[in-house]
Amino acid sequence: MLTSIATVSLSGTLESKLRAIAHARFDGAEIFENDLLTARSTAREVAGQMHDLGLACTVFQPFRDFEGMPDELRGRTFDRLERKFDLMQELGAPLLLVCSSVSPAASGDRSRIVADLRELAERAARRDLRVGYEALAWGRHVFDHRDAWAVVKEVGHPALGLILDSFHSLARAIPLESLREIDPSRIFIVQLADAPIVQMDYLSWSRHFRNMPGQGELPLVEFVATLLATGYAGPLSLEIFNDQFRATSASTVALDGHRSLTFLFDQAARRLAPRFSPELPSAIKPRGFEFVEFAANEEESGQLQSIFTALGFRRVGRHKSKNVARWRQNRINFVINSEPESFARAYDAVHGASVCAVGVSVNDISAALARAEGLQIPRLTQPIGPGQLVMPSVQGLGGSLLYFMEAGQERAIWDSEFLATEDAGPDAGLVSIDHLAQTMPYEEVPSWVLYYISLFELSKTPVLEIADPLGLVQTRALESADGGLRLVLNASPGSRTLSARFVQGYHGAGLQHIALATRDIIASARRLRSLGLATLPIPPNYYEDLAARFALEPTLLHDLQELDILYDRDSGGEYFQLVSRAFAKRFFFEIVERRGYRGYGVPNAPIRLAAQSQYRDDIER
Ligand code: MG
Ligand code: MG
């Protein structure tokens, strides 16, 4: 697979964009004319920079409003074209993208369109250049790739081919079978972009909402698999217009772009096996969270231990050589890392006591690492002492670590690294980690969604909006088929919501809450109360509303209110949530019971946010 990306997809100067593109290991770049116009370098110098970076110039674009112009404008259009050809030769660009005309002056007369494009092809051929014709979804007369292909065929000139753009084809829901009718040798390049499904005009949708394959909801895998099956072997080139991406660093967007193409090709190749073979091991099937590691200095460690004790955890081990303790309750492991001179200590210095790492059980560690490497997710290794096992980790959310633990070996690892300490006393009936909720800057969400779905076999739930007392929070879950690994990603476009204040206070993305599962919420809530866990008070009005919305048994309703438990119901069943007070305004715990329920209590989130916001204001006052 040859990879390419249009410079318009990235922020910054042309020179810095090209460096980011090369660094992310793309084979080529489409030069967007505006980027060249604003560059300090001449076209010839840009050609030299691309050569030095090992980047091919795949396309020069766009050339707009070309075909079907009335006689008085036609001559000027061809003059403009010749000047662009001059520029392309200096730039070393072999292919010009001509998009279908949107000019009100353009004629829809087919013979005129064909004649114009034939002359264009002849002029290009004289200079040893090629031209690709692309149907814009909002083109005046040509807005469908089937129509553009018909025009290209009718022109019948080797210097004129077709440019496909997944956005234009998929936005209009043009049947993918039509791709099989195109001679793949006449497709000069394929541009790719995904997008969320939104109701708006094609132009606005395209200009502002395009995103990387996998980040949106268009059937990109089917699109690419269909093309590869026809024999198309040219570049796959990203063309992403997105305001958020242009507010993000070029290197992040370039890396995400390359990751998205690697992931996309991997999925398409798997559909086409054995004709194509995937270049990566398959996506990691997570077995579940094995542990959550908290960074804490000695003082913070004492505060954490109080909360863990109040949650019904017991300290069950201390590390043989490091200041690290293991706390456990049934299948849940928490680790407190207070080791000086460690990654955890450095993390604590930036963020304060918080979750610095998460361990996930996987079936095959080496395959997991190879997949991460193929996706350019950096592997992070820490110095290890004598007798310690290497537990491999890769870069996780916001500079945290993501550890892989071999399924079936967890016990052996704990036993070899930790000395057992006392484990007496009853627990609170918390059995496993239900989900982890991570909060991040709004513009980072697409990047982290791609990170998780490309690495693990997870499905995305739709984005939901939650009213915060001071703005809006968007939330979306990523979950494995068996529910063993569930992640909730939260972000807020505003600056005053709890989630935005979390990001400001935390200095970046991080884990905001841990939901622990119980099989009996009432019993657990009573036990936690006796253990002294401080929970979030829920206003009585909530329970009056609950009584009105659901026919709940009076005893149950009474217990819920007495214990500050939130309730929800969906087609699958019932959900119960108890929320702890936040630790240092940073993270909190949720105790949940699912009775067939599949969601995350989103209808309760505004209640929780209002209560937390009020509590936060109370303590800040
Ligand atoms: Mg395009
Ligand atoms: Mg939750």
Coordinates of C-alpha atoms and ligand atoms in Angstrom, one line a residue:
M1 CA 0.0 0.0 0.0
L2 CA 1.3 3.4 -1.0
T3 CA 0.3 6.1 1.5
S4 CA -0.2 9.8 0.9
I5 CA -1.9 12.7 2.6
A6 CA -3.0 16.1 1.4
T7 CA -1.1 19.0 3.0
V8 CA -4.5 20.7 3.6
S9 CA -5.2 18.1 6.3
L10 CA -2.5 19.5 8.6
S11 CA -1.7 22.7 10.5
G12 CA 1.4 24.8 10.1
T13 CA 3.6 25.9 7.3
L14 CA 4.1 23.8 4.2
E15 CA 7.7 23.0 5.3
S16 CA 6.6 21.8 8.7
K17 CA 3.7 19.8 7.3
L18 CA 6.1 18.0 4.9
R19 CA 8.4 17.1 7.8
A20 CA 5.5 15.8 9.9
I21 CA 4.2 13.8 6.9
A22 CA 7.6 12.2 6.3
H23 CA 8.1 11.5 10.0
A24 CA 4.8 9.7 10.1
R25 CA 6.2 7.4 7.3
F26 CA 3.9 8.4 4.5
D27 CA 5.2 7.7 1.0
G28 CA 3.9 10.9 -0.5
A29 CA 2.0 14.1 -0.2
E30 CA -0.6 16.0 -2.2
I31 CA 0.4 19.6 -2.4
F32 CA -2.5 21.9 -1.8
E33 CA -2.1 25.1 -3.9
N34 CA -2.8 27.4 -1.0
D35 CA 0.0 25.8 1.1
L36 CA 2.4 26.6 -1.8
L37 CA 1.1 30.1 -2.2
T38 CA 1.8 30.9 1.5
A39 CA 5.1 29.0 1.6
R40 CA 8.4 30.8 1.9
S41 CA 10.1 28.3 -0.4
T42 CA 9.7 28.4 -4.1
A43 CA 8.1 25.4 -5.9
R44 CA 11.6 24.2 -6.9
E45 CA 12.8 24.4 -3.3
V46 CA 9.7 22.5 -2.1
A47 CA 10.5 19.8 -4.7
G48 CA 14.0 19.6 -3.2
Q49 CA 12.6 19.4 0.4
M50 CA 10.3 16.6 -0.6
H51 CA 13.1 14.7 -2.3
D52 CA 15.3 15.1 0.8
L53 CA 12.4 13.8 3.0
G54 CA 11.8 10.8 0.7
L55 CA 8.3 12.0 -0.2
A56 CA 6.8 11.7 -3.6
C57 CA 4.5 14.5 -4.8
T58 CA 1.3 12.5 -5.6
V59 CA -1.0 15.3 -6.6
F60 CA -1.1 19.0 -7.1
Q61 CA -4.6 20.4 -6.3
P62 CA -7.2 21.7 -6.7
F63 CA -8.0 23.1 -10.1
R64 CA -11.5 24.3 -9.9
D65 CA -14.3 25.4 -12.3
F66 CA -12.6 24.1 -15.5
E67 CA -15.0 22.3 -17.7
G68 CA -18.0 23.7 -19.6
M69 CA -17.1 27.4 -19.3
P70 CA -18.7 29.8 -21.9
D71 CA -16.5 30.9 -24.8
E72 CA -15.5 34.2 -23.3
L73 CA -14.1 32.5 -20.2
R74 CA -12.8 29.3 -21.8
G75 CA -9.6 30.9 -23.1
R76 CA -8.7 32.4 -19.8
T77 CA -9.4 29.0 -18.0
F78 CA -6.9 27.3 -20.3
D79 CA -4.3 30.1 -19.7
R80 CA -4.7 29.6 -16.0
L81 CA -4.2 25.9 -16.6
E82 CA -1.0 26.4 -18.5
R83 CA 0.4 28.5 -15.6
K84 CA -0.5 25.7 -13.2
F85 CA 1.3 23.2 -15.5
D86 CA 4.4 25.4 -15.3
L87 CA 4.2 25.3 -11.5
M88 CA 3.7 21.6 -11.4
Q89 CA 6.8 21.0 -13.5
E90 CA 8.8 23.1 -11.1
L91 CA 7.3 21.2 -8.2
G92 CA 7.8 17.8 -9.8
A93 CA 4.1 17.1 -9.4
P94 CA 3.0 14.5 -12.0
L95 CA -0.8 14.7 -11.5
L96 CA -3.3 17.6 -11.4
L97 CA -6.6 17.2 -9.6
V98 CA -9.4 18.8 -11.5
C99 CA -12.6 18.8 -9.5
S100 CA -16.0 19.0 -11.3
S101 CA -17.1 22.5 -11.8
V102 CA -19.4 24.3 -9.4
S103 CA -19.5 27.5 -11.4
P104 CA -23.0 28.8 -12.2
A105 CA -21.5 29.8 -15.6
A106 CA -20.6 26.3 -16.5
S107 CA -22.6 24.5 -19.1
G108 CA -23.8 20.9 -18.5
D109 CA -23.6 20.1 -22.2
R110 CA -21.8 16.7 -22.2
S111 CA -20.1 17.2 -25.6
R112 CA -18.7 20.5 -24.3
I113 CA -17.4 18.9 -21.1
V114 CA -15.8 16.0 -23.0
A115 CA -14.2 18.4 -25.5
D116 CA -12.7 20.6 -22.7
L117 CA -11.3 17.6 -20.9
R118 CA -9.9 16.1 -24.1
E119 CA -8.0 19.3 -24.8
L120 CA -6.9 19.4 -21.2
A121 CA -5.5 15.9 -21.5
E122 CA -3.7 16.7 -24.8
R123 CA -2.1 19.7 -23.2
A124 CA -1.1 17.7 -20.1
A125 CA 0.4 14.9 -22.3
R126 CA 2.5 17.4 -24.2
R127 CA 4.2 18.2 -20.9
D128 CA 4.3 14.6 -19.7
L129 CA 1.7 15.4 -17.0
R130 CA -1.5 13.6 -16.1
V131 CA -4.9 14.9 -14.9
G132 CA -7.4 13.3 -12.7
Y133 CA -11.1 14.3 -12.8
E134 CA -13.0 14.2 -9.5
A135 CA -16.7 14.5 -9.0
L136 CA -17.5 16.8 -6.1
A137 CA -20.6 15.8 -4.3
W138 CA -21.9 19.3 -4.8
G139 CA -20.6 19.6 -8.4
R140 CA -22.9 21.7 -10.7
H141 CA -23.4 19.1 -13.4
V142 CA -21.1 16.2 -12.5
F143 CA -21.5 15.1 -8.9
D144 CA -21.3 11.3 -9.0
H145 CA -18.2 9.2 -9.7
R146 CA -20.2 7.1 -12.2
D147 CA -20.8 10.2 -14.2
A148 CA -17.2 11.3 -13.9
W149 CA -16.1 7.9 -15.0
A150 CA -18.4 8.0 -18.0
V151 CA -16.8 11.4 -19.0
V152 CA -13.3 10.0 -18.6
K153 CA -14.1 7.0 -20.7
E154 CA -15.7 9.1 -23.4
V155 CA -12.6 11.4 -23.5
G156 CA -10.5 8.2 -23.9
H157 CA -7.1 9.9 -23.5
P158 CA -4.3 8.2 -21.5
A159 CA -3.4 11.4 -19.8
L160 CA -6.9 11.8 -18.3
G161 CA -8.0 9.5 -15.5
L162 CA -10.5 9.4 -12.6
I163 CA -9.9 10.5 -9.0
L164 CA -12.1 8.9 -6.5
D165 CA -12.8 10.5 -3.1
S166 CA -14.5 8.3 -0.5
F167 CA -16.3 11.3 1.0
H168 CA -18.0 12.4 -2.3
S169 CA -19.1 8.8 -3.1
L170 CA -20.2 7.7 0.3
A171 CA -21.8 11.0 1.3
R172 CA -24.1 10.5 -1.6
A173 CA -24.5 6.8 -0.8
I174 CA -23.5 5.8 -4.4
P175 CA -23.7 2.0 -4.5
L176 CA -20.2 0.5 -4.1
E177 CA -20.8 -2.1 -6.9
S178 CA -20.3 0.8 -9.3
L179 CA -16.6 0.8 -8.3
R180 CA -16.3 -2.6 -10.0
E181 CA -17.2 -1.1 -13.3
I182 CA -14.2 1.2 -13.4
D183 CA -11.0 0.1 -15.0
P184 CA -8.6 0.3 -12.0
S185 CA -5.7 1.4 -14.3
R186 CA -7.7 4.5 -15.0
I187 CA -8.1 5.5 -11.4
F188 CA -5.1 7.8 -10.9
I189 CA -5.4 8.2 -7.1
V190 CA -8.0 7.4 -4.4
Q191 CA -8.6 10.0 -1.7
L192 CA -10.0 8.9 1.6
A193 CA -11.9 10.6 4.3
D194 CA -14.4 9.4 6.8
A195 CA -17.1 11.6 8.5
P196 CA -19.8 11.4 11.1
I197 CA -23.3 11.1 9.8
V198 CA -24.8 14.6 10.1
Q199 CA -27.7 16.3 8.3
M200 CA -26.3 19.3 6.4
D201 CA -25.4 20.3 2.9
Y202 CA -22.5 18.4 1.3
L203 CA -20.1 21.3 1.1
S204 CA -20.3 22.3 4.8
W205 CA -20.2 18.6 5.8
S206 CA -17.1 18.1 3.7
R207 CA -15.3 21.3 4.7
H208 CA -15.7 20.9 8.4
F209 CA -16.5 17.4 9.4
R210 CA -14.2 15.1 7.5
N211 CA -12.1 12.9 9.7
M212 CA -9.7 9.9 9.5
P213 CA -10.9 6.5 8.3
G214 CA -12.3 4.8 11.4
Q215 CA -13.1 8.0 13.3
G216 CA -16.4 8.5 11.4
E217 CA -19.3 6.4 10.4
L218 CA -18.9 6.0 6.6
P219 CA -18.2 2.5 5.2
L220 CA -14.6 3.1 4.4
V221 CA -13.5 -0.6 4.8
E222 CA -16.1 -1.7 2.2
F223 CA -15.0 1.2 -0.1
V224 CA -11.3 0.3 0.0
A225 CA -11.9 -3.5 0.0
T226 CA -14.0 -3.1 -3.1
L227 CA -11.3 -1.0 -4.8
L228 CA -8.5 -3.3 -3.9
A229 CA -10.5 -6.3 -5.2
T230 CA -10.7 -4.6 -8.6
G231 CA -6.9 -4.5 -8.8
Y232 CA -6.5 -0.9 -7.9
A233 CA -2.9 -0.6 -6.6
G234 CA -2.3 3.1 -6.6
P235 CA -1.9 5.4 -3.5
L236 CA -4.4 5.7 -0.8
S237 CA -4.3 9.4 0.1
L238 CA -6.0 11.2 3.0
E239 CA -7.7 14.4 2.3
I240 CA -9.2 15.7 5.5
F241 CA -10.8 19.0 6.0
N242 CA -11.4 19.4 9.7
D243 CA -11.3 22.5 11.8
Q244 CA -10.3 20.5 14.9
F245 CA -7.3 18.9 13.1
R246 CA -6.1 22.3 11.9
A247 CA -6.0 23.3 15.6
T248 CA -3.9 20.2 16.5
S249 CA -0.2 19.7 16.0
A250 CA 0.8 18.6 12.5
S251 CA 2.8 15.7 13.9
T252 CA -0.2 14.3 15.8
V253 CA -2.5 14.5 12.8
A254 CA 0.1 13.0 10.5
L255 CA 0.7 10.1 12.9
D256 CA -3.0 9.5 13.3
G257 CA -3.4 9.7 9.5
H258 CA -0.9 7.0 8.9
R259 CA -2.3 4.9 11.7
S260 CA -5.8 5.2 10.2
L261 CA -4.5 4.1 6.8
T262 CA -2.6 1.1 8.3
F263 CA -5.7 0.1 10.2
L264 CA -8.0 0.6 7.2
F265 CA -5.7 -1.5 4.9
D266 CA -5.5 -4.1 7.6
Q267 CA -9.3 -4.5 7.8
A268 CA -9.7 -4.5 4.1
A269 CA -6.9 -7.0 3.6
R270 CA -8.6 -9.4 6.1
R271 CA -11.8 -9.2 4.1
L272 CA -9.9 -10.1 0.9
A273 CA -7.8 -12.9 2.4
P274 CA -6.2 -15.0 1.0
R275 CA -5.7 -12.6 -2.0
F276 CA -4.3 -10.0 0.4
S277 CA -2.4 -10.7 3.5
P278 CA -2.6 -8.3 6.5
E279 CA 0.6 -6.7 7.5
L280 CA -0.2 -6.7 11.2
P281 CA -1.3 -9.3 13.7
S282 CA -5.0 -9.1 14.3
A283 CA -6.5 -6.5 16.6
I284 CA -6.0 -7.4 20.3
K285 CA -9.0 -9.2 21.9
P286 CA -8.8 -7.8 25.4
R287 CA -9.6 -10.2 28.1
G288 CA -10.2 -7.4 30.6
F289 CA -8.5 -5.0 32.9
E290 CA -6.1 -6.7 35.2
F291 CA -5.0 -3.7 37.2
V292 CA -5.2 0.0 37.6
E293 CA -2.0 1.7 38.9
F294 CA -2.1 4.9 40.9
A295 CA 0.9 7.2 41.2
A296 CA 1.2 8.7 44.7
N297 CA 3.8 10.1 46.9
E298 CA 4.0 9.0 50.5
E299 CA 1.4 11.5 51.8
E300 CA -1.0 11.0 48.9
S301 CA -0.6 7.2 49.3
G302 CA -2.0 7.5 52.8
Q303 CA -5.1 9.3 51.5
L304 CA -5.5 6.7 48.7
Q305 CA -5.2 3.9 51.2
S306 CA -8.1 5.4 53.2
I307 CA -10.3 5.5 50.2
F308 CA -9.4 2.0 49.1
T309 CA -10.1 0.7 52.6
A310 CA -13.5 2.5 52.6
L311 CA -14.2 0.8 49.2
G312 CA -13.6 -2.6 50.8
F313 CA -10.1 -3.2 49.4
R314 CA -7.4 -5.0 51.3
R315 CA -3.7 -4.6 50.9
V316 CA -2.6 -8.0 49.8
G317 CA 1.0 -7.5 48.7
R318 CA 4.0 -5.3 48.7
H319 CA 6.6 -5.3 45.9
K320 CA 9.8 -7.2 46.6
S321 CA 12.1 -4.3 45.8
K322 CA 10.0 -1.2 45.2
N323 CA 7.7 1.0 47.1
V324 CA 4.7 -0.4 45.4
A325 CA 1.7 -2.0 47.0
R326 CA -1.1 -4.2 45.7
W327 CA -4.6 -3.8 46.9
R328 CA -7.3 -6.3 45.9
Q329 CA -11.0 -7.0 46.1
N330 CA -12.2 -10.1 44.3
R331 CA -10.9 -9.7 40.7
I332 CA -10.0 -6.0 41.0
N333 CA -6.4 -5.1 41.5
F334 CA -5.3 -1.6 42.4
V335 CA -1.6 -0.8 42.6
I336 CA -0.2 2.2 44.5
N337 CA 3.2 3.1 43.2
S338 CA 5.2 5.4 45.5
E339 CA 8.6 4.5 44.2
P340 CA 10.9 7.5 44.0
E341 CA 12.8 7.9 40.7
S342 CA 10.1 6.1 38.8
F343 CA 7.7 6.8 35.9
A344 CA 4.9 6.9 38.5
R345 CA 6.7 9.6 40.5
A346 CA 7.3 11.7 37.4
Y347 CA 3.7 11.3 36.4
D348 CA 2.6 12.3 40.0
A349 CA 4.7 15.4 39.8
V350 CA 2.8 16.6 36.7
H351 CA -0.7 15.4 37.5
G352 CA -0.9 14.8 41.2
A353 CA -1.9 11.5 42.7
S354 CA -3.9 9.7 39.9
V355 CA -4.0 6.8 37.6
C356 CA -0.7 6.5 35.8
A357 CA -1.1 3.1 34.2
V358 CA -3.7 0.4 33.3
G359 CA -2.9 -3.3 32.8
V360 CA -4.9 -5.2 30.3
S361 CA -4.9 -9.0 29.9
V362 CA -4.3 -10.2 26.4
N363 CA -3.9 -13.7 24.9
D364 CA -0.6 -13.0 23.1
I365 CA 1.7 -10.3 24.3
S366 CA 4.1 -10.5 21.4
A367 CA 1.3 -10.1 18.9
A368 CA -0.1 -7.2 20.9
L369 CA 3.3 -5.5 20.8
A370 CA 3.8 -6.1 17.1
R371 CA 0.4 -4.6 16.4
A372 CA 1.2 -1.5 18.5
E373 CA 4.5 -1.2 16.7
G374 CA 2.8 -1.5 13.3
L375 CA 0.4 1.3 14.4
Q376 CA 3.4 3.5 15.5
I377 CA 2.3 3.4 19.1
P378 CA 5.6 3.8 21.0
R379 CA 6.7 1.0 23.3
L380 CA 7.9 2.3 26.7
T381 CA 10.3 0.3 28.8
Q382 CA 11.3 0.9 32.3
P383 CA 14.5 -0.2 33.9
I384 CA 14.0 -3.4 35.8
G385 CA 15.7 -4.7 38.9
P386 CA 17.2 -8.2 39.4
G387 CA 14.6 -10.9 39.5
Q388 CA 11.8 -8.7 38.1
L389 CA 9.8 -9.7 35.2
V390 CA 9.5 -7.4 32.2
M391 CA 5.9 -6.3 31.9
P392 CA 5.8 -4.6 28.5
S393 CA 4.0 -1.4 28.1
V394 CA 3.1 1.1 25.4
Q395 CA 2.2 4.7 25.5
G396 CA -1.3 5.2 26.7
L397 CA -3.8 8.1 27.1
G398 CA -2.2 11.4 28.0
G399 CA 1.3 10.0 28.6
S400 CA 0.1 7.2 30.9
L401 CA 1.1 3.6 30.3
L402 CA -0.8 0.7 28.9
Y403 CA 0.6 -2.6 30.2
F404 CA 0.0 -6.0 28.6
M405 CA -0.3 -9.0 30.8
E406 CA -0.4 -12.5 29.4
A407 CA -3.8 -14.1 30.1
G408 CA -3.4 -17.0 32.4
Q409 CA -0.1 -15.7 33.7
E410 CA -1.5 -12.9 35.9
R411 CA -1.3 -14.9 39.1
A412 CA 2.3 -16.0 38.5
I413 CA 3.3 -12.4 37.8
W414 CA 1.7 -11.1 41.0
D415 CA 3.3 -13.9 43.0
S416 CA 6.7 -13.5 41.6
E417 CA 6.8 -9.7 42.1
F418 CA 4.9 -9.2 45.3
L419 CA 5.3 -10.6 48.9
A420 CA 1.9 -11.5 50.3
T421 CA 0.6 -9.3 53.2
E422 CA -2.5 -9.6 55.3
D423 CA -5.8 -10.1 53.6
A424 CA -8.3 -10.1 56.4
G425 CA -11.8 -8.6 56.7
P426 CA -14.9 -8.7 54.6
D427 CA -15.0 -6.8 51.3
A428 CA -17.8 -4.7 49.9
G429 CA -19.0 -7.1 47.2
L430 CA -17.1 -5.3 44.4
V431 CA -16.1 -8.0 41.9
S432 CA -14.7 -6.5 38.8
I433 CA -14.0 -3.3 36.8
D434 CA -17.1 -2.4 34.8
H435 CA -15.6 0.5 32.9
L436 CA -13.0 3.2 33.0
A437 CA -13.9 6.7 32.0
Q438 CA -11.3 9.0 30.6
T439 CA -11.6 12.7 30.0
M440 CA -9.6 14.5 27.4
P441 CA -9.3 17.8 25.6
Y442 CA -12.1 18.0 23.1
E443 CA -9.8 18.2 20.1
E444 CA -8.0 15.0 21.2
V445 CA -11.1 12.7 21.1
P446 CA -10.7 11.6 17.5
S447 CA -7.1 10.7 18.1
W448 CA -7.8 8.5 21.1
V449 CA -10.8 6.9 19.5
L450 CA -8.5 5.8 16.7
Y451 CA -5.8 4.7 19.1
Y452 CA -8.2 2.3 20.9
I453 CA -10.1 0.9 18.0
S454 CA -7.0 0.3 15.9
L455 CA -5.2 -1.5 18.7
F456 CA -8.0 -3.5 20.3
E457 CA -11.1 -5.2 18.9
L458 CA -13.6 -2.7 20.2
S459 CA -16.8 -1.3 18.9
K460 CA -17.9 2.3 19.1
T461 CA -21.2 3.4 20.5
P462 CA -22.7 6.6 19.2
V463 CA -21.7 10.0 20.6
L464 CA -24.1 11.2 23.3
E465 CA -24.4 14.7 24.7
I466 CA -24.8 15.4 28.4
A467 CA -25.9 18.7 29.9
D468 CA -23.4 19.9 32.5
P469 CA -24.5 22.9 34.6
L470 CA -21.9 25.0 32.8
G471 CA -21.9 23.6 29.3
L472 CA -22.1 20.4 27.3
V473 CA -20.1 17.2 27.6
Q474 CA -19.8 14.6 24.8
T475 CA -19.4 11.0 25.7
R476 CA -18.9 7.8 23.7
A477 CA -18.1 4.3 24.8
L478 CA -15.7 1.8 23.3
E479 CA -16.4 -1.8 24.3
S480 CA -15.3 -5.3 23.6
A481 CA -17.9 -7.8 22.4
D482 CA -17.9 -9.7 25.7
G483 CA -17.9 -6.5 27.8
G484 CA -14.5 -7.4 29.3
L485 CA -13.1 -4.1 28.4
R486 CA -15.3 -1.0 28.4
L487 CA -14.0 2.5 28.1
V488 CA -15.9 5.8 28.2
L489 CA -14.3 8.8 26.6
N490 CA -15.6 12.2 27.7
A491 CA -14.8 15.7 26.4
S492 CA -16.3 19.1 26.4
P493 CA -16.1 21.8 23.8
G494 CA -16.7 24.4 26.5
S495 CA -14.2 25.6 29.1
R496 CA -16.2 25.6 32.3
T497 CA -17.8 22.2 32.5
L498 CA -16.5 19.7 35.0
S499 CA -14.9 17.7 32.3
A500 CA -13.1 20.8 30.9
R501 CA -12.0 21.8 34.4
F502 CA -10.7 18.3 34.9
V503 CA -8.5 18.7 31.9
Q504 CA -7.2 22.1 33.1
G505 CA -6.6 20.9 36.6
Y506 CA -5.0 17.6 35.4
H507 CA -2.9 19.2 32.8
G508 CA -4.2 17.0 30.0
A509 CA -6.1 13.8 29.4
G510 CA -6.5 11.3 32.1
L511 CA -8.7 8.8 33.9
Q512 CA -11.6 10.5 35.6
H513 CA -13.6 7.6 37.0
I514 CA -13.4 3.9 37.7
A515 CA -16.7 2.0 37.7
L516 CA -16.6 -1.1 39.9
A517 CA -19.2 -3.8 39.5
T518 CA -21.2 -5.4 42.3
R519 CA -23.9 -8.1 42.1
D520 CA -25.9 -6.5 44.8
I521 CA -25.9 -2.7 44.8
I522 CA -28.0 -2.3 48.0
A523 CA -25.8 -4.6 50.0
S524 CA -22.7 -3.0 48.7
A525 CA -24.0 0.5 49.3
R526 CA -24.8 -0.4 52.9
R527 CA -21.4 -2.0 53.4
L528 CA -19.6 1.0 51.9
R529 CA -21.5 3.3 54.2
S530 CA -20.4 1.3 57.2
L531 CA -16.9 1.4 56.0
G532 CA -17.1 5.2 55.8
L533 CA -17.0 5.8 52.1
A534 CA -18.1 9.4 51.3
T535 CA -20.6 9.3 48.5
L536 CA -22.3 12.0 46.4
P537 CA -25.6 13.2 47.8
I538 CA -28.4 13.0 45.3
P539 CA -31.3 15.5 45.6
P540 CA -34.8 14.2 46.7
N541 CA -36.3 15.6 43.5
Y542 CA -34.5 13.0 41.5
Y543 CA -36.3 10.2 43.3
E544 CA -39.7 11.9 42.8
D545 CA -38.9 11.9 39.1
L546 CA -37.8 8.3 39.2
A547 CA -41.0 7.3 40.8
A548 CA -42.9 9.1 38.1
R549 CA -40.8 7.6 35.3
F550 CA -40.5 4.0 36.4
A551 CA -43.0 1.9 38.4
L552 CA -40.5 1.0 41.1
E553 CA -41.3 -1.1 44.1
P554 CA -41.7 1.3 47.1
T555 CA -39.0 -0.5 49.2
L556 CA -36.6 -0.4 46.3
L557 CA -37.3 3.3 45.7
H558 CA -36.8 4.0 49.4
D559 CA -33.5 2.1 49.5
L560 CA -32.2 4.0 46.4
Q561 CA -33.0 7.3 47.9
E562 CA -31.6 6.5 51.3
L563 CA -28.4 5.2 49.8
D564 CA -28.1 7.9 47.1
I565 CA -28.2 5.3 44.3
L566 CA -29.0 6.4 40.7
Y567 CA -31.2 4.2 38.6
D568 CA -31.8 3.7 34.9
R569 CA -33.4 1.2 32.6
D570 CA -33.0 0.3 28.9
S571 CA -34.4 -2.5 26.7
G572 CA -31.8 -4.8 28.1
G573 CA -32.5 -4.3 31.8
E574 CA -31.7 -2.2 34.8
Y575 CA -28.7 -0.2 36.0
F576 CA -27.8 1.1 39.4
Q577 CA -25.0 3.6 40.2
L578 CA -23.5 4.9 43.4
V579 CA -21.0 7.7 43.1
S580 CA -18.1 8.4 45.5
R581 CA -16.8 11.9 46.3
A582 CA -13.9 12.9 44.1
F583 CA -10.3 12.4 45.2
A584 CA -8.5 15.7 45.1
K585 CA -11.1 16.9 42.5
R586 CA -9.4 14.5 40.2
F587 CA -11.1 11.1 40.0
F588 CA -13.9 9.3 41.6
F589 CA -15.3 5.8 41.9
E590 CA -18.7 4.5 40.7
I591 CA -20.2 1.4 42.0
V592 CA -22.5 -0.1 39.5
E593 CA -24.8 -3.1 39.1
R594 CA -26.0 -4.2 35.7
R595 CA -29.0 -6.4 35.4
G596 CA -28.8 -6.9 31.6
Y597 CA -28.4 -3.1 31.0
R598 CA -26.0 -2.2 28.2
G599 CA -25.4 1.5 28.6
Y600 CA -23.6 3.8 31.1
G601 CA -26.3 5.7 32.8
V602 CA -26.2 8.7 30.5
P603 CA -29.7 9.9 31.6
N604 CA -28.3 10.2 35.1
A605 CA -25.2 12.0 34.1
P606 CA -26.7 15.5 34.3
I607 CA -27.8 14.7 37.8
R608 CA -24.4 13.5 38.8
L609 CA -22.6 16.4 37.1
A610 CA -24.9 18.9 38.9
A611 CA -24.3 17.3 42.2
Q612 CA -20.6 17.1 41.7
S613 CA -20.4 20.7 40.4
Q614 CA -22.4 21.9 43.5
Y615 CA -20.2 19.9 45.8
R616 CA -17.1 21.2 44.1
D617 CA -18.4 24.8 44.4
D618 CA -19.2 24.1 48.1
I619 CA -15.7 23.0 48.9
E620 CA -14.1 25.8 46.9
R621 CA -16.2 28.5 48.6
Ligands
MG1 MG -11.1 15.2 -2.9
MG2 MG -19.6 5.8 34.4

